[in-house]
Structure formats: C-alpha cells, structure tokens
Amino acid sequence: MMQAAEKAPKPVKQLDHRYEGISKVTGKIKYAGEFSEPFAKSDLLYAYLVQSTIPSGDIVSIDRAAADNSAGVVTILTPFNAPKLSQAPPQPPARRNLSLLQDTSVSYNGQPIAVVVARSLDEAKSAAALLKVKYAPKPAKIGLKNRLAEARWPKDPGKEPAGNHRGDAQAGFSKATVIIENTYITPIQHHNPMEPHGTIAWWDGPKLNVYDSTQYITGVRQSLAKTLNIPVDFVHVVDPVVGGGFGSKGSMWSHVPLCAMAARITGKPVKLILEREQMFGPVGGRPSTVNKIKLGASADGKLLAMQQDVVMNASVMEDFVEHAEGPTKNLYMSSANSVSAKIVEANLGVSTFMRAPGEAPGTAVLEIAMDELAEKLNMDPVQLRLVNYAETDPSHDRPWTSKNLKDCYQQAADRFGWSKRNATPRSMSDGNAWIGYGMATATYPANRSAAMAIVRLLPGGRMFVGSGTQDLGTGTYTIMAQQAAAGLGIDPTLVEVKLGDSTLPKAPVSGGSQSSASVLPAIQDATSQLKLKLADLAIADAASPLHGLKTLDIDAKDGKLFNRNNPTQSDTLTDLIARNGNKPVEATGSAEPAESKDAMSSQSWGAVFAEVAVDKDTHMVKVRRIVATYDIGTLLNQKTGHNQLMGGIVWGISFALHEEAHIDSVYGRVVNESLAEYHVPVNADIGTIDVSTLNIPDLKFNPIGSRGIGEIGITGTAAAVANAIYNATGKRIREYPITPDKIMLA
Ligand code: MOS
C-alpha cells in the first residue's frame, strides 16, 4: 500500500502497564468526588439535586417549611430564591440549555428544580423528600414513532447540514435491478459510565475552584465563567482521572453551576454527586432514530443510489442532531445519494453526543440494509462491500489521508473463518441453538484540534510532561509518558505525567476520538524544543563532552545526548542537569491540524465479524465471538489500545441486544432509570473478542500517524450481531435492541 511505503516514524517504546493503574487500584489517585482538601473536610456540605415529576408545565409554589426544619439542612435553592444570573444560559462552548433555577418552567420530567444543601448526603436527601412542589401542568409532547408527521428541520444541526444530495438518486433507483427499502429503528440510550457526574466546588474570595468529573476541563472552566459571569482566570478546574464519560461529560450540565452557586451562598465547599437514576435525563443521552433506508443496485452489486431519511426525538429545550445518516454519505461509492435528518420535539432532557455519535446508530442501521441487499443479490456480504469500496471520500469528493479497509475485511474474515459460513439461514446449529455468522463495516472520522503541552528534564534524568487534557480511563497518561520519553530517548517509566488541571497548557475536549491525535503532536513539538535547549546547554558547558559542537549535530538516545557524527561522544542527561545545579529545563510545544486538512478526509475503518447462538426455544442470543480488525493508523499502546477497542465492541453488543430507555407514555419519565432495568452487559454476556489492528501510520493526518480509537469499536458491531442473528434464525429484526420477544414474534 502507498501509505505503508511512506517513511514511518521510529516506533515509540510502549509502557506495558497503565501509567495510573497502580494508583487507581490502591485508591491513591482521586476521582473528582473523592477529594477532601485543600478545604477543611469538616466544612464540606452535601447537595442533593431535586428533579421535576411532571414533563411539562410550571412550578406554582414550593412548600419548604418541613424541609427547612429538617435535621442538618443548611440552605435550599429553588427558582423562587436562587441568585439571578446576570446572563442567559451559555451558548457555545457549553451548547447546552441548562436548568439553573432562573425560572419556573418545566420542560421534562426529571429536570433540576431545586438543590438541598445539608451537612450530610442523607440529611440532604431526606429533606428533599419533604419539599412539596405544586405544578400547573401543560400538555406534554411524548413519543416519536406515533408523531413522525411532526418532524421538522433542526434549527441548529451542528457541524453537518441536516440534508445532503449527491447525483440523482431517483434516476439511480429507476435504473436499479435490485432495491431494498425498509425502516430501521434505534432506541433512546443513556450513558452509564461507572463514575457518575459529580462536582465539588468552593470559593476563595472571588475565585472558584472545582473538582469536576469531565471530559473537558477547559470547557467547564469557560462555561462556568460565562454562566456565573466571572473572569475565566478566576475559575480553576481539576480532574485527575475520569471513570468514563462517553460524551455525556463532554459539555457542562446544570449540576456544575448549581453546585458552585450553593458553595457561594453557603460560603462552604459543596459536593454534588448525581445518583445513578439522575443520569437518565439531566446529563444527556442518545436520541432514538427512525431511519427509512432505500438502496438500489445493479445486478453486479454496484450501488446506483442510496437514500436515508432519519427522524429523531429532540428536547423541546434544544435541537440536537444525531447524524445517523453520516455513513450513507461516505461509507460506499454509490453513484448518487440523498439523506436528511429531522427532529420531533419532545418533553425530554437534552440529547447529546454518545460514543460514536452518528456512526454508532448509522452503521447499526445501514449495515443491516447492506446485508439485506447482499442477500437479494445472492452475493457474499463482504464481496458487496468490496464492489462498492470508496477509494476516495464520496461525500467530499477528495482523497483519504489513508485507507486500508480492504486489508481489514481480509484479515478479520481469515481470523474469523468466514469462508465456513453458510449463507442460508437456519443451516448451522449446535445443540439446541441456531448458529449464525454476520459481518459489518466499522467507521469513525479522525478528528484533531489545537493542543499544547509542557515538558521538563528533571534531576536524575527523569522527565515531566503536562497538558490540560483528560484521561477517561482510556490511556492518555500512558501514551503521554511514552511520547515524552521517545522525544528524549529515555525509558517511559522515567516520566511523570500531569493532566486534568486547567492551569496546564490547553488541550481539546476528550471527545470525538481526538485526544491522542491532538495532544501527542504537541508533546512531540515540546520535546523537540527541549532537546534543542539541552543541546545548547551542553554546547555552552565547558565541562560537557559535547562542548563546542553545533546544535544540529546533537541528538538524544538512551538517556544521553550524543554527537550524530561520532556517537561515542556523549553526555548523560543526568550529568547535564546535575551540572545545571539540578535546575529543571523546560519547554512548551503546540500543534494544530495542518492548513491542508480540508484538502483530504481522515477516517478510521474496521471490519467486524460476529458469531451468535440463538436458543431454539427461548430465542435468547449469545454472542459467542467477535473478530474485528481495524485500520486506525499507528497503534500507540497495545494494552490500552486493544482495551479501548474491546470496550467499544462490548458496547456494540449492548446496542444490539440490551440497551433501551423506556419512556412513560403519560409522565414522560425514563421508567428504567437504573442499572437493574436499563440493561448493559456483564462479563457473562460477552464471549471471545479478537481485536487486531493493521498498525499502518497515517502520516498525512498527523506526525504520529495515529487516529483516535475511542469510538470506532462500537460502530459496525451492532449490525454484525443483527446480521448474524438473521443468518441463525431467518428473522430480520430491524428495531434495536434485538430482544428474544422480537425474534420470537417476527
Ligand atoms: Mo465522544 S461521544 O465525543 O465522548
């Protein structure tokens, strides 16, 4: 392949363990809600968020007498006494319509309507139960499938337009030999990171400090400053480790400024942690999508036209578009396509990004339709994808920076044993189970933003690297240590890493799979600067063996600076810094996407194969095996990288079989707002997962050659499972999750 022949960077030495692993399992490193300093721990107050119990209307009154007199209560914030904020809730960068007790309107069931602050969490919670809220209800908009006629264009579709046409789709369909046309549905889903959202806030005069569980410390800092109308410099945000975010912690939600407001009023540090059920509404979720998909192909399988019209629910508070039509625009080289994304307003919490926004539901639906098309053409599903392989980006008519998806199909099919598949449904069985094989394509865009980093050479030849990025449990610490070490040619175990503190140089949101692709080039730049400084230090130092050389003659390796022209002439970093009085030498670096970025498209790819066993009586589905191969550029760390991809695959299985938020048709509340009833897989639900990567650097995308991998794992997996279920049972289920009742009744 062309990309493989390009000059690859020297492989970076990998850490074989997670940088922060030991400090996590020993409890040494703290999650946001665990801090009890620098304030006096005895001063800490606990806030409990009170939520509305109607979906639409106004709060007429809140009788708080009993709650005020309840033990331990310090203060209660309601729309009737909360401090008036001097400006409307933030638009970008928060891009969320928040509930900050500024008025009495209720837009969804579960909306924050009060905050009770007490000496203990138990006291806050029991006082909250004593609040008597009187509402004037209004008719609520509930449901999606029954209200498709109300669909409208979104006011703010986000980055992508809500409609897009290429070529003449109708002409394509009229020429097609084979047409597939069906409706595919994905449900409302909610993020369920192990660590719930939570904030501790305290004021130091006019300055605000917060520990906050977030994917974006800089975003929280800016949003808090804007919401509370204080200078950005007065806000300090800290979050050393995040217990998962998946998009729900990518923007600031109401509880964060509410916690800060409570801290200001009480003059004390206040902790506000959401309970699990409070995660189903006030902090976003993935909307349900109803997708009408039509594919037309000639007899040889060539796509002549693709059409996808999506209708999804959106909160009455804010239009958020889940771009499920994305893959139909760029995954295959059809002659024409036509897509649209519309919304139906509902009295629900605001929707937001959720792992692989757009591509997760998008591949889940399109890749079933492709399987149906392959069957109707009597063609192997892999072959159909190869016939329509997009060598360039069809949606922008420009080249990819790198694409090796064909190798993914090949490698994963071989590892899976796809050639043993019998395409006839119900032709394979094992004991009392039908066995099915299915496959699908995975894809997610490669994103990158401006980032900065700081590095220091420390006494003893150790290093420090810092950047205002986040580690969501994904491996940011680990790959930062590796990259910094590689820059000076030292062992990665000698590097101390700091992130998750808004005083560090700025980095982007850890969302859109962009942290590694953005931050590592900044570290690379910083270590280059540092190497030059150290070289100059050695050159100027009469005691250095490198004294008097030229800067460009000096390189670093194995803990030493050396003369490129005579490698035995060297100076150890330890000696160099010792002669500098053990004073650290520091450099900062930055990196941003190339100016030419709009001339090419960058995207990651994968091929996912699934084997399922479906019980002939109960119709319970067991995913026995997933085999997936990804083209994600350079694999930065074997352990954390494979772990990320596997996590995504597990979520893809969950998408296929388990997850769905049920909305009460009268009260509009998520009925199953707990992990007992909102099903996510446990270990027993997951079979073997075989992940591999091609590890071909994408050097046109960034100098490290790596594209982000936080989200691609979930894409394609759900459809591979759905297609395997069809192969096993002959039942084509087009509505997720694919539960036993749906298979039974189909
Ligand atoms: Mo991701 S949904 O951008 O955290």
Coordinates of C-alpha atoms in Angstrom, one line a residue, residues 270-714:
V270 CA -20.1 21.8 48.5
K271 CA -20.2 18.4 46.9
L272 CA -22.9 17.4 44.4
I273 CA -22.8 13.9 43.0
L274 CA -25.6 12.6 40.7
E275 CA -27.2 9.3 41.7
R276 CA -27.4 6.6 39.1
E277 CA -31.1 7.4 38.3
Q278 CA -30.2 11.1 37.9
M279 CA -28.0 10.2 35.0
F280 CA -31.2 9.4 32.9
G281 CA -32.2 12.9 31.8
P282 CA -30.3 15.9 33.2
V283 CA -27.0 14.9 31.6
G284 CA -27.9 13.9 28.0
G285 CA -28.5 10.7 26.1
R286 CA -28.6 9.4 22.6
P287 CA -31.9 10.1 20.8
S288 CA -34.0 7.4 19.2
T289 CA -33.7 7.4 15.4
V290 CA -36.3 6.1 12.8
N291 CA -34.4 5.5 9.6
K292 CA -36.1 5.0 6.2
I293 CA -33.3 3.5 4.1
K294 CA -33.5 2.7 0.4
L295 CA -30.7 1.1 -1.5
G296 CA -30.7 0.5 -5.3
A297 CA -28.0 -1.7 -7.1
S298 CA -27.4 -3.1 -10.5
A299 CA -27.2 -6.9 -10.9
D300 CA -23.4 -6.9 -10.2
G301 CA -24.0 -5.2 -6.8
K302 CA -22.9 -1.7 -7.8
L303 CA -24.8 0.8 -5.7
L304 CA -26.7 3.2 -8.1
A305 CA -28.4 5.2 -5.3
M306 CA -28.6 5.3 -1.5
Q307 CA -31.3 7.2 0.4
Q308 CA -31.6 7.6 4.2
D309 CA -34.2 9.8 5.9
V310 CA -33.8 10.0 9.6
V311 CA -36.3 11.3 12.1
M312 CA -35.3 11.5 15.8
N313 CA -36.5 12.9 19.0
A314 CA -35.1 16.1 20.4
S315 CA -35.8 18.0 23.6
V316 CA -38.1 21.0 23.4
M317 CA -35.2 22.8 25.1
E318 CA -32.7 22.3 22.3
D319 CA -32.3 20.8 18.9
F320 CA -29.5 18.2 18.9
V321 CA -29.0 16.1 15.8
E322 CA -27.6 12.6 15.9
H323 CA -26.2 12.3 12.4
A324 CA -27.2 8.7 11.7
E325 CA -27.1 9.5 8.0
G326 CA -23.3 10.0 8.0
P327 CA -22.2 6.5 6.9
T328 CA -24.7 6.6 4.0
K329 CA -22.8 9.7 2.7
N330 CA -19.3 8.4 2.9
L331 CA -19.0 4.6 3.5
Y332 CA -19.6 3.4 0.0
M333 CA -19.1 4.7 -3.5
S334 CA -22.7 4.9 -4.8
S335 CA -23.5 6.9 -7.9
A336 CA -25.9 9.0 -6.0
N337 CA -27.2 9.6 -2.6
S338 CA -29.8 11.6 -0.7
V339 CA -30.0 12.0 3.1
S340 CA -32.0 14.0 5.6
A341 CA -32.1 14.3 9.3
K342 CA -35.2 15.8 11.0
I343 CA -36.4 16.1 14.6
V344 CA -39.6 15.7 16.5
E345 CA -39.7 17.8 19.7
A346 CA -40.4 16.0 22.9
N347 CA -40.6 16.9 26.6
L348 CA -37.3 15.1 27.3
G349 CA -33.9 16.1 28.6
V350 CA -31.5 17.4 26.0
S351 CA -29.8 14.8 23.8
T352 CA -26.0 14.9 23.4
F353 CA -23.0 13.1 21.9
M354 CA -22.8 9.5 22.9
R355 CA -19.9 7.2 21.9
A356 CA -19.6 7.4 18.1
P357 CA -22.4 9.9 17.7
G358 CA -23.9 9.5 14.2
E359 CA -21.8 6.5 13.2
A360 CA -23.0 4.2 16.1
P361 CA -26.7 4.2 15.1
G362 CA -25.8 5.0 11.5
T363 CA -23.7 1.8 10.9
A364 CA -26.2 -0.1 13.1
V365 CA -29.0 0.5 10.5
L366 CA -27.2 0.9 7.2
E367 CA -25.2 -2.3 7.6
I368 CA -28.3 -4.3 8.1
A369 CA -29.7 -2.9 4.9
M370 CA -26.4 -3.8 3.1
D371 CA -26.8 -7.4 4.4
E372 CA -30.3 -7.5 3.0
L373 CA -29.1 -6.1 -0.3
A374 CA -26.3 -8.8 -0.5
E375 CA -28.9 -11.5 0.2
K376 CA -31.2 -10.2 -2.5
L377 CA -28.3 -10.1 -5.0
N378 CA -27.2 -13.5 -3.9
M379 CA -23.8 -12.1 -3.2
D380 CA -21.4 -12.5 -0.3
P381 CA -21.8 -9.5 2.1
V382 CA -18.0 -8.9 2.1
Q383 CA -18.0 -9.0 -1.7
L384 CA -20.8 -6.4 -1.9
R385 CA -18.7 -4.1 0.2
L386 CA -15.7 -4.6 -1.9
V387 CA -17.7 -3.9 -5.1
N388 CA -18.7 -0.6 -3.6
Y389 CA -15.4 0.3 -1.9
A390 CA -14.8 4.0 -1.7
E391 CA -11.2 4.7 -2.8
T392 CA -11.9 8.4 -2.2
D393 CA -14.3 10.2 0.1
P394 CA -17.6 10.3 -1.9
S395 CA -19.2 12.9 0.4
H396 CA -16.4 15.5 -0.2
D397 CA -15.0 14.1 -3.5
R398 CA -11.4 14.2 -2.1
P399 CA -8.8 11.7 -1.2
W400 CA -8.4 9.9 2.2
T401 CA -5.2 10.6 4.1
S402 CA -5.0 6.8 4.5
K403 CA -7.4 3.9 4.0
N404 CA -6.7 0.2 4.2
L405 CA -10.2 -1.1 4.8
K406 CA -9.8 -3.9 2.3
D407 CA -7.0 -5.4 4.4
C408 CA -9.3 -5.2 7.4
Y409 CA -12.0 -7.3 5.6
Q410 CA -9.4 -9.8 4.6
Q411 CA -7.6 -10.1 7.9
A412 CA -10.8 -10.3 10.0
A413 CA -12.5 -12.7 7.6
D414 CA -9.5 -15.0 7.8
R415 CA -9.2 -14.9 11.5
F416 CA -12.9 -15.5 11.9
G417 CA -13.2 -18.3 9.4
W418 CA -15.9 -16.5 7.3
S419 CA -15.4 -19.0 4.4
K420 CA -17.1 -21.6 6.5
R421 CA -20.3 -19.6 6.6
N422 CA -23.4 -21.0 5.0
A423 CA -25.5 -18.1 3.7
T424 CA -28.8 -19.9 4.1
P425 CA -30.5 -19.0 7.4
R426 CA -31.0 -21.9 9.9
S427 CA -28.4 -24.0 8.1
M428 CA -26.0 -24.1 11.1
S429 CA -26.8 -25.3 14.5
D430 CA -25.1 -26.6 17.7
G431 CA -27.2 -28.5 20.2
N432 CA -30.4 -26.6 20.8
A433 CA -29.1 -23.4 19.2
W434 CA -29.1 -22.0 15.8
I435 CA -25.7 -20.6 14.9
G436 CA -25.3 -17.6 12.7
Y437 CA -22.4 -15.6 11.2
G438 CA -22.7 -11.9 10.3
M439 CA -20.4 -9.0 9.4
A440 CA -20.4 -5.3 9.1
T441 CA -18.1 -2.3 8.4
A442 CA -16.9 -0.1 11.2
T443 CA -16.0 3.5 10.7
Y444 CA -15.5 6.8 12.6
P445 CA -13.9 10.1 11.5
A446 CA -10.5 11.1 12.6
N447 CA -10.6 14.4 14.4
R448 CA -7.8 16.6 15.6
S449 CA -7.6 20.1 17.3
A450 CA -5.0 22.5 18.5
A451 CA -3.3 21.4 21.7
M452 CA -0.4 22.5 23.9
A453 CA 2.0 20.6 26.2
I454 CA 4.9 21.4 28.6
V455 CA 7.9 19.1 29.2
R456 CA 10.8 19.4 31.7
L457 CA 14.0 17.5 32.1
L458 CA 14.3 16.8 35.9
P459 CA 17.2 15.8 38.1
G460 CA 18.3 12.2 37.7
G461 CA 17.4 12.2 34.0
R462 CA 13.7 11.9 34.8
M463 CA 11.1 13.9 32.8
F464 CA 7.8 15.7 33.4
V465 CA 5.1 16.1 30.8
G466 CA 1.9 18.1 31.3
S467 CA -1.1 19.0 29.2
G468 CA -4.6 20.2 30.1
T469 CA -6.2 17.1 28.6
Q470 CA -8.1 14.3 30.3
D471 CA -7.8 10.6 30.9
L472 CA -11.3 8.9 30.8
G473 CA -9.8 5.6 31.6
T474 CA -8.6 5.3 28.1
G475 CA -4.8 5.6 28.4
T476 CA -4.0 9.3 28.0
Y477 CA -1.4 9.2 30.9
T478 CA 0.2 6.1 29.4
I479 CA 0.7 7.4 25.8
M480 CA 1.7 10.9 27.1
A481 CA 4.5 9.2 29.1
Q482 CA 5.6 7.2 26.0
Q483 CA 5.6 10.2 23.7
A484 CA 7.6 12.4 26.1
A485 CA 10.1 9.6 26.7
A486 CA 10.5 9.0 23.0
G487 CA 11.4 12.7 22.5
L488 CA 14.5 12.4 24.6
G489 CA 15.1 8.8 24.1
I490 CA 14.6 7.8 27.7
D491 CA 12.6 5.0 29.2
P492 CA 8.9 5.8 29.6
T493 CA 8.9 4.6 33.2
L494 CA 11.1 7.7 34.0
V495 CA 8.3 10.2 33.0
E496 CA 5.9 11.9 35.4
V497 CA 2.6 12.9 33.8
K498 CA 0.2 15.6 34.8
L499 CA -3.2 16.3 33.1
G500 CA -6.7 17.2 34.2
D501 CA -5.8 20.6 35.6
S502 CA -6.9 23.8 34.0
T503 CA -3.7 25.6 34.9
L504 CA -1.8 23.3 32.5
P505 CA -1.4 24.3 28.8
K506 CA -4.7 24.0 26.9
A507 CA -5.9 20.8 25.2
P508 CA -9.2 20.0 23.5
V509 CA -12.2 18.1 24.8
S510 CA -11.6 14.4 25.1
G511 CA -14.4 13.7 22.7
G512 CA -14.7 12.9 19.1
S513 CA -11.8 10.4 19.5
Q514 CA -9.3 13.3 19.2
S515 CA -7.2 13.5 22.4
S516 CA -4.2 11.3 21.4
A517 CA -4.2 12.7 17.8
S518 CA -4.2 16.3 19.2
V519 CA -2.0 16.1 22.3
L520 CA 0.8 13.8 21.2
P521 CA 2.0 16.1 18.3
A522 CA 2.1 18.9 20.9
I523 CA 4.3 16.8 23.1
Q524 CA 6.4 15.9 20.1
D525 CA 6.9 19.6 19.4
A526 CA 7.7 20.3 23.1
T527 CA 10.3 17.6 23.3
S528 CA 11.9 18.9 20.1
Q529 CA 12.2 22.3 21.7
L530 CA 13.5 20.8 24.9
K531 CA 16.2 18.8 23.0
L532 CA 17.4 22.0 21.3
K533 CA 17.6 23.7 24.7
L534 CA 19.5 20.8 26.3
A535 CA 21.9 20.7 23.3
D536 CA 22.6 24.4 23.7
L537 CA 23.2 23.9 27.4
A538 CA 25.7 21.1 26.7
I539 CA 27.4 23.1 23.9
A540 CA 27.9 26.1 26.2
D541 CA 29.1 24.0 29.1
A542 CA 32.9 23.6 29.2
A543 CA 32.5 20.5 31.3
S544 CA 30.4 18.7 28.7
P545 CA 31.9 16.2 26.3
L546 CA 29.7 17.9 23.7
H547 CA 31.1 21.4 24.4
G548 CA 31.5 23.5 21.3
L549 CA 29.5 21.3 18.9
K550 CA 26.8 22.6 16.7
T551 CA 23.1 22.3 17.9
L552 CA 22.1 20.3 14.8
D553 CA 24.9 17.8 15.4
I554 CA 23.4 16.7 18.7
D555 CA 20.6 14.1 19.1
A556 CA 19.3 12.2 22.1
K557 CA 19.0 8.4 22.8
D558 CA 19.2 6.0 25.8
G559 CA 19.3 8.8 28.4
K560 CA 22.2 10.6 26.6
L561 CA 22.8 13.5 24.3
F562 CA 25.3 12.4 21.6
N563 CA 27.2 13.7 18.6
R564 CA 25.5 12.3 15.5
N565 CA 28.8 12.3 13.7
N566 CA 30.6 10.4 16.5
P567 CA 28.0 8.7 18.7
T568 CA 30.6 7.7 21.3
Q569 CA 30.9 11.4 22.2
S570 CA 28.0 11.8 24.6
D571 CA 26.8 13.4 27.8
T572 CA 24.2 11.8 30.0
L573 CA 21.0 13.7 30.8
T574 CA 21.7 13.1 34.5
D575 CA 25.1 14.7 34.3
L576 CA 24.0 17.5 32.2
I577 CA 21.2 18.5 34.6
A578 CA 23.4 18.0 37.6
R579 CA 25.9 20.4 36.2
N580 CA 23.0 22.8 35.7
G581 CA 22.6 22.8 39.5
N582 CA 19.8 20.2 39.1
K583 CA 17.6 23.0 37.9
P584 CA 14.9 21.6 35.6
V585 CA 15.0 22.7 31.9
E586 CA 11.6 23.3 30.5
A587 CA 10.0 23.7 27.0
T588 CA 6.5 24.1 25.8
G589 CA 5.1 22.9 22.5
S590 CA 2.0 23.2 20.4
A591 CA 0.4 21.5 17.4
E592 CA -2.6 22.1 15.3
P593 CA -4.2 20.4 12.2
A594 CA -2.3 21.1 9.0
E595 CA -3.6 24.0 6.9
S596 CA -4.1 21.5 4.1
K597 CA -6.5 19.5 6.3
D598 CA -9.5 20.5 4.1
A599 CA -7.9 19.0 1.0
M600 CA -8.2 15.4 2.4
S601 CA -10.5 13.4 4.5
S602 CA -9.3 11.4 7.5
Q603 CA -11.4 8.5 8.7
S604 CA -10.8 5.2 10.6
W605 CA -12.1 1.8 9.4
G606 CA -12.7 -1.7 10.6
A607 CA -14.4 -4.9 9.7
V608 CA -16.4 -6.7 12.4
F609 CA -17.5 -10.4 12.2
A610 CA -19.9 -12.0 14.7
E611 CA -20.9 -15.5 15.6
V612 CA -24.1 -15.9 17.6
A613 CA -26.0 -18.8 19.1
V614 CA -29.8 -18.4 19.3
D615 CA -31.6 -20.8 21.6
K616 CA -34.4 -22.5 19.5
D617 CA -36.9 -22.4 22.4
T618 CA -36.2 -19.2 24.4
H619 CA -34.7 -17.2 21.5
M620 CA -32.0 -15.9 23.8
V621 CA -29.0 -14.7 21.9
K622 CA -25.4 -15.3 23.0
V623 CA -22.7 -13.6 21.1
R624 CA -20.0 -16.3 21.1
R625 CA -17.3 -14.5 19.2
I626 CA -16.5 -11.1 17.7
V627 CA -13.5 -10.9 15.4
A628 CA -12.6 -7.3 14.4
T629 CA -9.7 -5.8 12.5
Y630 CA -9.2 -2.0 12.5
D631 CA -7.2 0.5 10.4
I632 CA -6.6 3.2 13.0
G633 CA -3.1 4.4 11.9
T634 CA -0.4 3.8 14.4
L635 CA -1.4 1.7 17.4
L636 CA 0.0 3.7 20.3
N637 CA -0.2 1.2 23.1
Q638 CA -1.1 -2.4 22.7
K639 CA -2.8 -2.8 26.1
T640 CA -4.8 0.4 26.3
G641 CA -5.5 0.5 22.6
H642 CA -6.9 -3.0 22.4
N643 CA -8.7 -2.4 25.6
Q644 CA -10.4 0.7 24.1
L645 CA -11.5 -1.2 21.0
M646 CA -12.8 -4.1 23.1
G647 CA -14.8 -1.7 25.3
G648 CA -16.4 -0.3 22.2
I649 CA -17.2 -3.8 20.9
V650 CA -18.8 -4.7 24.2
W651 CA -21.0 -1.6 23.9
G652 CA -21.8 -2.6 20.3
I653 CA -23.1 -5.9 21.6
S654 CA -25.1 -4.0 24.2
F655 CA -26.5 -1.8 21.5
A656 CA -27.6 -4.9 19.6
L657 CA -29.1 -6.8 22.4
H658 CA -29.7 -4.9 25.6
E659 CA -29.9 -1.1 25.8
E660 CA -33.0 0.9 25.6
A661 CA -34.5 3.7 27.7
H662 CA -38.3 3.3 28.0
I663 CA -40.2 6.5 28.3
D664 CA -43.5 6.5 30.2
S665 CA -46.2 7.5 27.7
V666 CA -48.1 9.7 30.2
Y667 CA -45.4 11.1 32.5
G668 CA -42.5 11.2 30.1
R669 CA -40.0 9.9 32.6
V670 CA -37.4 7.3 31.8
V671 CA -39.1 4.3 33.5
N672 CA -36.0 2.1 33.7
E673 CA -33.6 4.6 35.2
S674 CA -31.3 2.2 37.0
L675 CA -28.7 -0.4 36.1
A676 CA -31.1 -3.1 37.3
E677 CA -33.6 -2.3 34.5
Y678 CA -31.5 -0.4 31.9
H679 CA -29.6 -3.4 30.7
V680 CA -25.9 -3.3 30.0
P681 CA -23.8 -6.5 29.5
V682 CA -22.0 -8.2 32.3
N683 CA -19.0 -10.5 31.8
A684 CA -21.3 -13.5 31.3
D685 CA -22.9 -11.8 28.3
I686 CA -19.7 -11.4 26.4
G687 CA -17.9 -14.2 24.6
T688 CA -14.5 -14.1 23.0
I689 CA -13.3 -10.8 21.4
D690 CA -10.4 -11.0 19.0
V691 CA -9.2 -7.5 18.2
S692 CA -6.4 -6.7 15.8
T693 CA -5.1 -3.6 14.1
L694 CA -3.2 -3.1 10.9
N695 CA -0.9 -0.5 12.6
I696 CA -0.2 1.4 9.3
P697 CA 0.7 5.0 10.2
D698 CA -1.4 7.8 8.7
L699 CA 1.3 10.4 8.4
K700 CA -0.8 12.7 6.3
F701 CA -3.2 13.1 9.2
N702 CA -0.6 13.9 11.9
P703 CA 3.1 13.4 12.5
I704 CA 2.5 10.5 14.9
G705 CA 0.4 8.7 12.3
S706 CA -2.3 7.8 14.8
R707 CA -6.1 8.3 14.5
G708 CA -8.2 8.2 17.7
I709 CA -9.8 5.0 18.7
G710 CA -12.2 6.0 21.5
E711 CA -15.4 5.4 19.4
I712 CA -14.8 3.2 16.4
G713 CA -15.3 0.0 18.4
I714 CA -19.0 0.5 18.9

